[in-house]
Tab-separated table of N, CA and C in Angstrom:
chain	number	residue	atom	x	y	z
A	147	UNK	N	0.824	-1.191	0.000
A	147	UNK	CA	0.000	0.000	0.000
A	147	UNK	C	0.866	1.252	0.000
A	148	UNK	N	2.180	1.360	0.452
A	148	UNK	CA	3.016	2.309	0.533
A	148	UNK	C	3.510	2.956	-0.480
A	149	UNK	N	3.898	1.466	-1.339
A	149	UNK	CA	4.316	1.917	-2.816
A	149	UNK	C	3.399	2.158	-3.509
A	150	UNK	N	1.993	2.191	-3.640
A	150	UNK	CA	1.232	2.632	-4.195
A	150	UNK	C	1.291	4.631	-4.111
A	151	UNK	N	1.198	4.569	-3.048
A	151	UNK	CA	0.708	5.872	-2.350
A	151	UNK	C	2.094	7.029	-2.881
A	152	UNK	N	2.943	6.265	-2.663
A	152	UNK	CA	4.818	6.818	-3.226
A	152	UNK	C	4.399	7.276	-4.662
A	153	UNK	N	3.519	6.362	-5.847
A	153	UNK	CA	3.790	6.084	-6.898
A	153	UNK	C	2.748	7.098	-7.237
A	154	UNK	N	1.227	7.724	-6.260
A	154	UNK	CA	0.577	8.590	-6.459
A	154	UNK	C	0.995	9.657	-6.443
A	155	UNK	N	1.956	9.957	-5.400
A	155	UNK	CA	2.715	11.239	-5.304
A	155	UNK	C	3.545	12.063	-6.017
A	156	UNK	N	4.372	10.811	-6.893
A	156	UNK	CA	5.262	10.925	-7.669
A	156	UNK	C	4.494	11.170	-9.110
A	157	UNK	N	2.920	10.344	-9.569
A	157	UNK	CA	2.580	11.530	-10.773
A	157	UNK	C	1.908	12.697	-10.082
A	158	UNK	N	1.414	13.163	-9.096
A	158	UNK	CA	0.912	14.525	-8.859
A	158	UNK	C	1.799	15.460	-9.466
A	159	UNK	N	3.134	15.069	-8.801
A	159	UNK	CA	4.385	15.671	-8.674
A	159	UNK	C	4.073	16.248	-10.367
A	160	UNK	N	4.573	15.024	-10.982
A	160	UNK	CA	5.041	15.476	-12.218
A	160	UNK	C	3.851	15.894	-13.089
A	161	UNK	N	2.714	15.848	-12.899
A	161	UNK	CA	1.333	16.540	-13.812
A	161	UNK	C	2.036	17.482	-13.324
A	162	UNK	N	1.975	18.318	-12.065
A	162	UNK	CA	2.125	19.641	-11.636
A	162	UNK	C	2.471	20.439	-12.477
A	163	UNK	N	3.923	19.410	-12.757
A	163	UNK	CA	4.878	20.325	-12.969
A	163	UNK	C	4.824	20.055	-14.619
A	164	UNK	N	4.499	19.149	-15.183
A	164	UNK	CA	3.736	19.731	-16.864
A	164	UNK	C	2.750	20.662	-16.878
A	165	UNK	N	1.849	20.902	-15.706
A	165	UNK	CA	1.147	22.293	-15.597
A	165	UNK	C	1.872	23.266	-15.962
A	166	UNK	N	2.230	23.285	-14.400
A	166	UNK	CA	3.392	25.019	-14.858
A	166	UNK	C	4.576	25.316	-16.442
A	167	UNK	N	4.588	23.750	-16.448
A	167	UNK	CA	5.440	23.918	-17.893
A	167	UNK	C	4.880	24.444	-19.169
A	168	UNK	N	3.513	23.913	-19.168
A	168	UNK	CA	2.435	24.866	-19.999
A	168	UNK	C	2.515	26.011	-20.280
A	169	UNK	N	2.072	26.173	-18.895
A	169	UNK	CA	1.977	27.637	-18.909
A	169	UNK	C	2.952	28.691	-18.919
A	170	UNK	N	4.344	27.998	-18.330
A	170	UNK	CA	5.604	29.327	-18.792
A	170	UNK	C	5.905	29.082	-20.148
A	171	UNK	N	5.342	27.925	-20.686
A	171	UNK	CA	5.632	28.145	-22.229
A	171	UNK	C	4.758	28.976	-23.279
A	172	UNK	N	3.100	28.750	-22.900
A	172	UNK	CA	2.577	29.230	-23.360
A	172	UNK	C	2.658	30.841	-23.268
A	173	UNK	N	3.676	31.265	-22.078
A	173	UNK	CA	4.060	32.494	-22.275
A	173	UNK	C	5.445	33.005	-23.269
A	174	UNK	N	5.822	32.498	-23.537
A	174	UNK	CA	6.817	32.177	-24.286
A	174	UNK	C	6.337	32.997	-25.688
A	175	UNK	N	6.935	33.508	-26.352
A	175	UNK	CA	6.426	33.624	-27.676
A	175	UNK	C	7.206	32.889	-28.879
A	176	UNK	N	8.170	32.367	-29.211
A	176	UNK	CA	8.888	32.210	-30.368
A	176	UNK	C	8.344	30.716	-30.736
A	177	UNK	N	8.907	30.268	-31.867
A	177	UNK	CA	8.407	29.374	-32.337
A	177	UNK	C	8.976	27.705	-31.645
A	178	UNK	N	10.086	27.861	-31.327
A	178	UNK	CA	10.607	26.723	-30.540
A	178	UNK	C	9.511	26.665	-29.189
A	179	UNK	N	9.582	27.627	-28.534
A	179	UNK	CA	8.368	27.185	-27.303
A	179	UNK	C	7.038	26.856	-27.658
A	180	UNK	N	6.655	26.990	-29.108
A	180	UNK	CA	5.098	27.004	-29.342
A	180	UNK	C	5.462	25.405	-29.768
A	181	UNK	N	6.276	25.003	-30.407
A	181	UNK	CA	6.400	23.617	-30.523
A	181	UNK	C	6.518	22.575	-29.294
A	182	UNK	N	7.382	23.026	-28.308
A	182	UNK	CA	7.659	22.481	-26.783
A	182	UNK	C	6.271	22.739	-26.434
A	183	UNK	N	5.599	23.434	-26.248
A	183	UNK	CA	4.004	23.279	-25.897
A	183	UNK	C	3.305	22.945	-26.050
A	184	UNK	N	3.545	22.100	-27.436
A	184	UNK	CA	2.165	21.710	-28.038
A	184	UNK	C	2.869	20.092	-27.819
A	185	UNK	N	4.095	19.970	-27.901
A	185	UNK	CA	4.491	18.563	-27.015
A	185	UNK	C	4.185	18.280	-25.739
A	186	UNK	N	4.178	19.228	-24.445
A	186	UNK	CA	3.871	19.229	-23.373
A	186	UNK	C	2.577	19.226	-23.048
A	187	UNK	N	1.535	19.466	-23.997
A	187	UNK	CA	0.096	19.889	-23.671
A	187	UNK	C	-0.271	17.999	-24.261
A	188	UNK	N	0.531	17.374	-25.560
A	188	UNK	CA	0.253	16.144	-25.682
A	188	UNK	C	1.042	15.155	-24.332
A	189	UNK	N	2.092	15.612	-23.942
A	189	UNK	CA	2.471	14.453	-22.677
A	189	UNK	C	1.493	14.711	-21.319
A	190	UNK	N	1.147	16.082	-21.355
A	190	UNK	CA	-0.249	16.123	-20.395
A	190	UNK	C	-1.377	15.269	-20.336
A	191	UNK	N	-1.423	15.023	-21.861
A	191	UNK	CA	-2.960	14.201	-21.903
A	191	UNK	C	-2.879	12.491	-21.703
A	192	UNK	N	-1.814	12.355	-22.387
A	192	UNK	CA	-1.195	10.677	-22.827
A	192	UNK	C	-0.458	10.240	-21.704
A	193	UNK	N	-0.166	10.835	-21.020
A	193	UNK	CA	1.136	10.552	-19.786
A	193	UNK	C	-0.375	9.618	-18.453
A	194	UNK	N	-0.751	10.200	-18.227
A	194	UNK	CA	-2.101	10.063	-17.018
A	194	UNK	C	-3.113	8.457	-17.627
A	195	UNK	N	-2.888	8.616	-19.011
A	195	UNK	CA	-3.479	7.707	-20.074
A	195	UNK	C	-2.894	6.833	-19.861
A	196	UNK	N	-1.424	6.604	-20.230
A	196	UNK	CA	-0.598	5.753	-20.219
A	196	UNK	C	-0.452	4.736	-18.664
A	197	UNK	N	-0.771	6.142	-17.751
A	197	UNK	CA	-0.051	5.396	-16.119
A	197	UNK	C	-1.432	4.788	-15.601
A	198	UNK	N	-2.860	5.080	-16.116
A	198	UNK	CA	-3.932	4.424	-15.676
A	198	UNK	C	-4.108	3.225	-16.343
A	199	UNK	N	-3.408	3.030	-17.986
A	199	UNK	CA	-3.119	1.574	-18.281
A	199	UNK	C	-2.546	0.608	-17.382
A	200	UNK	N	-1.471	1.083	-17.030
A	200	UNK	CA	-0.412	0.645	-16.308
A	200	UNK	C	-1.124	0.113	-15.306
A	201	UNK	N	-1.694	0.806	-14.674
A	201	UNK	CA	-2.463	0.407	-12.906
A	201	UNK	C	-3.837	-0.542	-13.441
A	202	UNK	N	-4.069	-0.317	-14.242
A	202	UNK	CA	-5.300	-1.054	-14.522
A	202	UNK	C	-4.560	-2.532	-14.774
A	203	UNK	N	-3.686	-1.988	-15.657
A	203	UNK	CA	-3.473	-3.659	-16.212
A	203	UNK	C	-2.506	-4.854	-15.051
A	204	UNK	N	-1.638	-3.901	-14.138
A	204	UNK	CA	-0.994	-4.460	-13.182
A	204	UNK	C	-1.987	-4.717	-11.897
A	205	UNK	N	-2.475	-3.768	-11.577
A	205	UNK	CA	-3.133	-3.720	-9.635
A	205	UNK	C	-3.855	-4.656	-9.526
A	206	UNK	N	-4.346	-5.726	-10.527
A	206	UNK	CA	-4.897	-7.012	-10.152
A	206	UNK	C	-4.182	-8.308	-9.256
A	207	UNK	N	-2.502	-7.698	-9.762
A	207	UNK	CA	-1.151	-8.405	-9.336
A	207	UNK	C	-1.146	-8.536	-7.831
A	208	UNK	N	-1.814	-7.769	-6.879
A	208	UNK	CA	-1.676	-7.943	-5.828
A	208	UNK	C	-2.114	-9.008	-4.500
A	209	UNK	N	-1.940	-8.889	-3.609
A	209	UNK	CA	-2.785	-10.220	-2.456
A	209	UNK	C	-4.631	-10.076	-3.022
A	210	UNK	N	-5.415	-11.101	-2.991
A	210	UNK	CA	-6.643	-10.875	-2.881
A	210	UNK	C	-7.058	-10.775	-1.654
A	211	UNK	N	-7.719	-9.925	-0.903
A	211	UNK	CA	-8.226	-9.773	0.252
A	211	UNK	C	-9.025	-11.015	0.729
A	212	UNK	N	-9.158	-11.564	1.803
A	212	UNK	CA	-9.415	-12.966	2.429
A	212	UNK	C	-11.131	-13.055	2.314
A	213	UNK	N	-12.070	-13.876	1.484
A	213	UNK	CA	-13.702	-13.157	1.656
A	213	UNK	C	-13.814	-15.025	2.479
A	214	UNK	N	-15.094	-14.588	3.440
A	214	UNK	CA	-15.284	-15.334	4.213
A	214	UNK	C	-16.037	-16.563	3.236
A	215	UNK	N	-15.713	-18.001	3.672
A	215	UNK	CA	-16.406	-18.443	2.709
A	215	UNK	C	-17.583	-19.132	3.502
A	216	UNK	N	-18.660	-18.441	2.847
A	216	UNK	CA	-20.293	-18.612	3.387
A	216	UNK	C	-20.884	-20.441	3.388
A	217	UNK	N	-20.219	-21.167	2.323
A	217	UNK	CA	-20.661	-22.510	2.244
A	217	UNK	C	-20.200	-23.399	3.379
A	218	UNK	N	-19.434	-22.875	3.902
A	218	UNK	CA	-19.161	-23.489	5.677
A	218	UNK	C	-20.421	-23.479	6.408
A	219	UNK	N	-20.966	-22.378	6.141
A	219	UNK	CA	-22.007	-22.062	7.315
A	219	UNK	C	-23.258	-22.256	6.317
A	220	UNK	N	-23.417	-23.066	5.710
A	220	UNK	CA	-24.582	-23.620	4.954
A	220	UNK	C	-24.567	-25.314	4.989
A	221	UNK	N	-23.187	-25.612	4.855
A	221	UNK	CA	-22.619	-26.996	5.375
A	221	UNK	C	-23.463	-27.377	6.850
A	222	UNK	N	-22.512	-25.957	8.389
A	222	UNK	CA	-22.906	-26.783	9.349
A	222	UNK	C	-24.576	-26.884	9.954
A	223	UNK	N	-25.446	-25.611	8.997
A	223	UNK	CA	-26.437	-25.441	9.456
A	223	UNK	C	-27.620	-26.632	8.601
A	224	UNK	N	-26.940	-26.988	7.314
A	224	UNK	CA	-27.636	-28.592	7.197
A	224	UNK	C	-27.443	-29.821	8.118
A	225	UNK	N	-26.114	-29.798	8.714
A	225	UNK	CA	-25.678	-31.211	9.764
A	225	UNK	C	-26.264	-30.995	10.759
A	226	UNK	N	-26.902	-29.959	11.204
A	226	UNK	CA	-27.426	-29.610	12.762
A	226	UNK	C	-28.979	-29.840	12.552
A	227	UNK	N	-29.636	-29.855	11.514
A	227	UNK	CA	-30.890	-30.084	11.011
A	227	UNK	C	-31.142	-31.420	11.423
C-alpha cells in the first residue's frame, strides 16, 4: 500500500509540474516554445493515459483480500438439522 501511495505522489508531482510547464511556455512567444508546448500539452494528456493503463493492467497483481467463505455455514447449518 506504501508503494502505491509513493507512486501517487510521484505523478501529482510530475502533472504539476507539466502544468506550470504549460503555462511558462505558453508564455513564451517564439516558435521553438510554441512547438515544446504543443508537445507538453500532448504528454499532459497521454502521460495520465498511459499510467492508468499501467495500474489497470498491473493492480490485479496484488494479495486478494481474504472473503469469508459462506458454504461453511450452509454446510454446518444442514448437519445440525
Amino acid at each position: 500500500m506504501k508503494k502505491k501511495r509513493i507512486l501517487a505522489w510521484i505523478c501529482i508531482l510530475f502533472l504539476v509540474g507539466m502544468y506550470v510547464t504549460d503555462f511558462v511556455l505558453a508564455l513564451i512567444g517564439s516558435d521553438l516554445a510554441r512547438n515544446m508546448l504543443m508537445a507538453s500539452c500532448i504528454c499532459t494528456i497521454l502521460i495520465p493515459i498511459v499510467l492508468y493503463g499501467v495500474v489497470t493492467a498491473f493492480g490485479g497483481r496484488g494479495r486478494d483480500p481474504e472473503i469469508p467463505d459462506n458454504d461453511k455455514d450452509k454446510d454446518e447449518d444442514s448437519t445440525k438439522s
